[in-house]
Amino acid sequence: MPSFLKLFVQGIKHDVSQQKRQWSPCLANIALDGLEAIVKSAAPPNYKVNFVRYADDFIVTCQSDEILRYQVKPAIEKFLFSRGLTLSEEKTAITHIDDGFDFLGQNIRKYQGKLLITPSWESSRSLLLKVKSIINIHRGLATDVLIRKLNPVIRGWAYYHRHVVSKATFSYIRHRIFKFLWRWAIRRHPHKGKRWIRRKYFKSIGRDNWVFSCVAFNKEGPIVLRIFDIGNVSIRRHIKVKAKATPFNPDYDLYWNQRKFYSLQYQY
């Protein structure tokens, strides 16, 4: 490992755990800087190689399995070894795009020649397990407290995946969350009928029926608090930022204003 990187690690090793998590992507960017050039130089000129990296997670695409396996991968391992790092065999796989692969919580795969990016099964499963755990742990809490604990988790996951092909996954997760909450309400009132439970916890709000909600209070008075409806999150395709665009250049003011206007159209 280079001496400057060792000093950098030593300089922050006494920080609290949260600060360490914040520094981790920064250290990965320092250690892996230059990897893209190594990857592209390892393949012959007539083979197009693409490299995408986010912190310490990266993917390499090439039209030849042999080039990836016998030229690109050894070059990556040599680059990492020079920095005191190793390639994780558990997380490393060479696969065809028709079989797909997971990257940053999303599955990338071609279906009959069409590329589709969807939330990965593992990411969806992780969200449902977390929601179920929150519900089970807080069986005795008031309804508004439970909703306030669930909404940030569901909303954050949905907004992360809203830019890809997620509508079917969102509908499935909404159904599963409803089942979790229905079971929570029945266990909370074992001697009450299902109609009573429905009237108490699952109300009609506007055009939406069976909405898990309650009346809560804030500084302004009573409000209707409802579970975040992941099924109604609009799918919004991500538009890549121009490489040369900078907010400090007045020539791009119109460009940034157009992007801001586009973002405001999809506020939920």
Short mmCIF file of C-alpha atoms in Angstrom, two decimals:
data_model
loop_
_atom_site.label_atom_id
_atom_site.label_comp_id
_atom_site.label_asym_id
_atom_site.label_seq_id
_atom_site.Cartn_x
_atom_site.Cartn_y
_atom_site.Cartn_z
CA MET A 1 0.00 0.00 0.00
CA PRO A 2 1.43 3.44 -0.89
CA SER A 3 2.81 5.40 2.03
CA PHE A 4 0.47 8.38 1.50
CA LEU A 5 -2.53 6.05 1.70
CA LYS A 6 -1.17 4.46 4.88
CA LEU A 7 -0.80 7.89 6.43
CA PHE A 8 -4.30 8.80 5.34
CA VAL A 9 -5.72 5.66 6.95
CA GLN A 10 -3.73 6.22 10.15
CA GLY A 11 -4.94 9.78 10.29
CA ILE A 12 -8.60 8.78 10.45
CA LYS A 13 -8.47 5.43 12.22
CA HIS A 14 -9.34 7.04 15.54
CA ASP A 15 -12.52 8.66 14.20
CA VAL A 16 -15.95 7.47 15.27
CA SER A 17 -17.60 4.67 13.28
CA GLN A 18 -19.94 6.98 11.39
CA GLN A 19 -17.02 9.09 10.17
CA LYS A 20 -15.21 5.95 9.04
CA ARG A 21 -18.19 4.98 6.87
CA GLN A 22 -18.11 8.44 5.32
CA TRP A 23 -14.39 8.18 4.59
CA SER A 24 -14.59 4.71 3.05
CA PRO A 25 -15.71 5.82 -0.46
CA CYS A 26 -13.05 8.52 -0.42
CA LEU A 27 -10.31 6.00 0.39
CA ALA A 28 -11.62 3.65 -2.32
CA ASN A 29 -11.46 6.45 -4.89
CA ILE A 30 -7.87 7.18 -3.92
CA ALA A 31 -6.76 3.54 -3.96
CA LEU A 32 -8.50 2.66 -7.24
CA ASP A 33 -7.62 5.79 -9.15
CA GLY A 34 -6.04 4.71 -12.44
CA LEU A 35 -7.78 1.33 -12.60
CA GLU A 36 -9.85 2.33 -15.63
CA ALA A 37 -6.75 3.06 -17.70
CA ILE A 38 -5.24 -0.28 -16.69
CA VAL A 39 -8.40 -2.15 -17.68
CA LYS A 40 -8.66 -0.52 -21.10
CA SER A 41 -4.96 -1.00 -21.88
CA ALA A 42 -5.16 -4.72 -21.00
CA ALA A 43 -7.46 -5.52 -23.93
CA PRO A 44 -6.44 -5.45 -27.62
CA PRO A 45 -7.32 -2.18 -29.44
CA ASN A 46 -10.03 -3.84 -31.56
CA TYR A 47 -11.97 -4.97 -28.44
CA LYS A 48 -14.22 -2.38 -26.88
CA VAL A 49 -13.93 -2.46 -23.09
CA ASN A 50 -16.19 -0.42 -20.78
CA PHE A 51 -15.47 0.31 -17.14
CA VAL A 52 -17.93 1.62 -14.53
CA ARG A 53 -16.94 2.20 -10.91
CA TYR A 54 -18.69 3.47 -7.80
CA ALA A 55 -16.29 3.64 -4.83
CA ASP A 56 -14.94 0.06 -4.55
CA ASP A 57 -17.65 -1.57 -6.67
CA PHE A 58 -16.99 -1.79 -10.39
CA ILE A 59 -17.99 -3.68 -13.53
CA VAL A 60 -16.08 -4.34 -16.73
CA THR A 61 -17.80 -5.23 -19.99
CA CYS A 62 -16.21 -6.71 -23.09
CA GLN A 63 -17.41 -8.66 -26.12
CA SER A 64 -15.02 -11.54 -25.39
CA ASP A 65 -15.12 -13.87 -22.40
CA GLU A 66 -11.51 -14.89 -23.00
CA ILE A 67 -10.26 -11.31 -22.98
CA LEU A 68 -11.98 -10.66 -19.64
CA ARG A 69 -10.84 -13.90 -18.06
CA TYR A 70 -7.22 -14.13 -19.23
CA GLN A 71 -6.17 -10.51 -19.84
CA VAL A 72 -8.38 -7.99 -18.04
CA LYS A 73 -8.87 -9.87 -14.77
CA PRO A 74 -5.13 -10.60 -14.25
CA ALA A 75 -4.38 -6.92 -14.96
CA ILE A 76 -6.91 -5.88 -12.30
CA GLU A 77 -5.46 -8.32 -9.78
CA LYS A 78 -1.94 -7.03 -10.44
CA PHE A 79 -3.11 -3.42 -10.02
CA LEU A 80 -4.84 -4.20 -6.73
CA PHE A 81 -1.90 -6.23 -5.42
CA SER A 82 0.42 -3.24 -5.92
CA ARG A 83 -1.86 -1.32 -3.52
CA GLY A 84 -2.11 -4.05 -0.94
CA LEU A 85 -5.60 -5.07 -2.07
CA THR A 86 -7.14 -8.22 -3.49
CA LEU A 87 -10.07 -8.98 -5.74
CA SER A 88 -12.94 -10.62 -3.85
CA GLU A 89 -13.52 -14.02 -5.43
CA GLU A 90 -16.89 -14.27 -3.71
CA LYS A 91 -18.19 -11.09 -5.33
CA THR A 92 -16.41 -11.49 -8.67
CA ALA A 93 -18.13 -13.23 -11.57
CA ILE A 94 -17.78 -13.36 -15.34
CA THR A 95 -21.21 -13.77 -16.88
CA HIS A 96 -23.09 -13.12 -20.10
CA ILE A 97 -25.39 -10.12 -20.28
CA ASP A 98 -28.28 -12.43 -21.21
CA ASP A 99 -27.85 -14.13 -17.82
CA GLY A 100 -27.59 -10.79 -16.03
CA PHE A 101 -25.79 -9.65 -12.91
CA ASP A 102 -26.42 -7.52 -9.83
CA PHE A 103 -24.70 -4.19 -9.33
CA LEU A 104 -25.43 -1.66 -6.57
CA GLY A 105 -28.72 -3.32 -5.67
CA GLN A 106 -30.02 -3.56 -9.22
CA ASN A 107 -30.14 -6.38 -11.75
CA ILE A 108 -28.79 -5.66 -15.23
CA ARG A 109 -29.88 -8.12 -17.90
CA LYS A 110 -30.87 -8.38 -21.55
CA TYR A 111 -34.21 -9.96 -22.41
CA GLN A 112 -34.43 -10.95 -26.08
CA GLY A 113 -31.91 -8.28 -26.96
CA LYS A 114 -33.48 -5.53 -24.83
CA LEU A 115 -31.53 -4.28 -21.81
CA LEU A 116 -33.62 -3.93 -18.64
CA ILE A 117 -32.41 -2.71 -15.26
CA THR A 118 -34.61 -3.74 -12.34
CA PRO A 119 -34.29 -3.81 -8.53
CA SER A 120 -32.40 -6.95 -7.63
CA TRP A 121 -34.13 -9.79 -5.80
CA GLU A 122 -31.66 -9.46 -2.91
CA SER A 123 -32.34 -5.73 -2.56
CA SER A 124 -36.13 -6.28 -2.54
CA ARG A 125 -35.78 -9.10 -0.03
CA SER A 126 -33.59 -6.94 2.21
CA LEU A 127 -36.19 -4.15 2.23
CA LEU A 128 -39.05 -6.53 3.09
CA LEU A 129 -37.04 -8.13 5.90
CA LYS A 130 -36.24 -4.71 7.34
CA VAL A 131 -39.90 -3.60 7.17
CA LYS A 132 -41.03 -6.85 8.74
CA SER A 133 -38.44 -6.49 11.50
CA ILE A 134 -39.58 -2.94 12.31
CA ILE A 135 -43.21 -4.05 12.49
CA ASN A 136 -42.44 -7.06 14.69
CA ILE A 137 -40.21 -5.11 17.06
CA HIS A 138 -42.77 -2.34 17.53
CA ARG A 139 -45.93 -4.37 18.04
CA GLY A 140 -46.99 -2.33 21.02
CA LEU A 141 -46.30 1.12 19.62
CA ALA A 142 -48.95 3.60 18.55
CA THR A 143 -49.92 3.58 14.89
CA ASP A 144 -48.44 7.00 14.15
CA VAL A 145 -45.08 6.00 15.64
CA LEU A 146 -44.98 2.85 13.49
CA ILE A 147 -45.81 4.82 10.34
CA ARG A 148 -43.08 7.37 11.09
CA LYS A 149 -40.54 4.57 11.48
CA LEU A 150 -41.56 2.78 8.30
CA ASN A 151 -41.99 5.69 5.90
CA PRO A 152 -38.33 6.82 5.67
CA VAL A 153 -37.21 3.23 4.99
CA ILE A 154 -39.77 2.62 2.25
CA ARG A 155 -39.42 6.07 0.71
CA GLY A 156 -35.63 5.97 0.56
CA TRP A 157 -35.61 2.55 -1.12
CA ALA A 158 -38.28 3.57 -3.62
CA TYR A 159 -36.55 6.81 -4.62
CA TYR A 160 -33.28 4.96 -5.17
CA HIS A 161 -34.94 2.53 -7.61
CA ARG A 162 -37.41 4.91 -9.25
CA HIS A 163 -35.10 5.53 -12.23
CA VAL A 164 -35.18 1.93 -13.51
CA VAL A 165 -37.83 -0.64 -14.47
CA SER A 166 -39.42 -0.85 -11.02
CA LYS A 167 -43.20 -0.57 -11.36
CA ALA A 168 -43.93 -4.30 -11.02
CA THR A 169 -41.53 -4.57 -8.08
CA PHE A 170 -43.13 -1.56 -6.38
CA SER A 171 -46.58 -3.13 -6.70
CA TYR A 172 -45.35 -6.42 -5.27
CA ILE A 173 -43.67 -4.70 -2.31
CA ARG A 174 -46.80 -2.65 -1.61
CA HIS A 175 -48.81 -5.89 -1.47
CA ARG A 176 -46.32 -7.52 0.90
CA ILE A 177 -46.22 -4.48 3.20
CA PHE A 178 -50.02 -4.49 3.33
CA LYS A 179 -49.93 -8.14 4.40
CA PHE A 180 -47.39 -7.34 7.13
CA LEU A 181 -49.53 -4.49 8.48
CA TRP A 182 -52.75 -6.50 8.33
CA ARG A 183 -51.13 -9.28 10.33
CA TRP A 184 -49.81 -6.68 12.81
CA ALA A 185 -53.31 -5.25 13.31
CA ILE A 186 -54.91 -8.69 13.80
CA ARG A 187 -52.31 -9.67 16.40
CA ARG A 188 -52.80 -6.36 18.13
CA HIS A 189 -56.56 -6.99 18.51
CA PRO A 190 -57.07 -10.78 18.61
CA HIS A 191 -60.64 -10.46 19.92
CA LYS A 192 -61.85 -7.98 17.32
CA GLY A 193 -63.44 -8.78 13.97
CA LYS A 194 -61.82 -8.04 10.63
CA ARG A 195 -64.38 -5.34 9.80
CA TRP A 196 -63.56 -3.49 13.02
CA ILE A 197 -59.84 -3.72 12.28
CA ARG A 198 -60.41 -2.49 8.76
CA ARG A 199 -62.36 0.57 9.96
CA LYS A 200 -59.77 1.41 12.63
CA TYR A 201 -56.54 1.07 10.65
CA PHE A 202 -57.29 0.84 6.92
CA LYS A 203 -59.26 3.84 5.71
CA SER A 204 -60.25 5.40 2.40
CA ILE A 205 -58.31 8.54 1.53
CA GLY A 206 -59.34 10.20 -1.71
CA ARG A 207 -59.43 7.51 -4.38
CA ASP A 208 -57.24 5.16 -2.37
CA ASN A 209 -58.86 2.43 -0.31
CA TRP A 210 -57.39 0.25 2.43
CA VAL A 211 -54.80 2.87 3.37
CA PHE A 212 -52.97 2.14 6.62
CA SER A 213 -53.36 5.49 8.35
CA CYS A 214 -54.27 7.31 11.55
CA VAL A 215 -54.87 10.78 12.97
CA ALA A 216 -51.72 12.27 14.47
CA PHE A 217 -50.87 15.63 15.99
CA ASN A 218 -48.15 18.14 15.29
CA LYS A 219 -47.60 21.79 16.18
CA GLU A 220 -50.33 22.89 13.77
CA GLY A 221 -52.91 20.44 15.09
CA PRO A 222 -54.35 17.12 13.90
CA ILE A 223 -53.15 15.62 10.61
CA VAL A 224 -53.82 12.39 8.72
CA LEU A 225 -50.69 10.26 8.72
CA ARG A 226 -50.54 7.45 6.16
CA ILE A 227 -48.11 4.76 5.15
CA PHE A 228 -45.93 5.74 2.22
CA ASP A 229 -47.51 4.29 -0.93
CA ILE A 230 -44.63 2.83 -2.89
CA GLY A 231 -47.02 1.70 -5.62
CA ASN A 232 -47.76 5.33 -6.56
CA VAL A 233 -44.13 6.37 -6.98
CA SER A 234 -43.69 7.59 -10.55
CA ILE A 235 -40.93 6.08 -12.64
CA ARG A 236 -38.52 8.81 -13.65
CA ARG A 237 -35.71 8.05 -16.08
CA HIS A 238 -32.35 9.47 -15.12
CA ILE A 239 -30.82 11.95 -17.56
CA LYS A 240 -27.05 11.87 -17.42
CA VAL A 241 -25.34 15.17 -16.62
CA LYS A 242 -23.18 16.57 -19.41
CA ALA A 243 -19.53 15.99 -18.63
CA LYS A 244 -18.56 19.57 -19.41
CA ALA A 245 -21.46 21.18 -17.53
CA THR A 246 -20.54 23.00 -14.34
CA PRO A 247 -22.79 25.22 -12.20
CA PHE A 248 -19.94 27.75 -11.99
CA ASN A 249 -20.01 28.43 -15.74
CA PRO A 250 -22.71 30.99 -16.70
CA ASP A 251 -22.95 29.42 -20.17
CA TYR A 252 -24.70 26.41 -18.57
CA ASP A 253 -27.25 28.37 -16.50
CA LEU A 254 -30.06 27.51 -18.93
CA TYR A 255 -29.04 23.84 -18.89
CA TRP A 256 -29.14 23.62 -15.07
CA ASN A 257 -32.45 25.49 -14.91
CA GLN A 258 -33.97 23.00 -17.34
CA ARG A 259 -32.75 20.09 -15.22
CA LYS A 260 -34.17 21.72 -12.10
CA PHE A 261 -37.53 22.26 -13.81
CA TYR A 262 -37.55 18.62 -14.89
CA SER A 263 -36.86 17.50 -11.31
CA LEU A 264 -39.69 19.63 -9.89
CA GLN A 265 -42.15 17.94 -12.25
CA TYR A 266 -41.57 14.63 -10.49
CA GLN A 267 -41.77 15.72 -6.87
CA TYR A 268 -43.78 13.20 -4.82
#
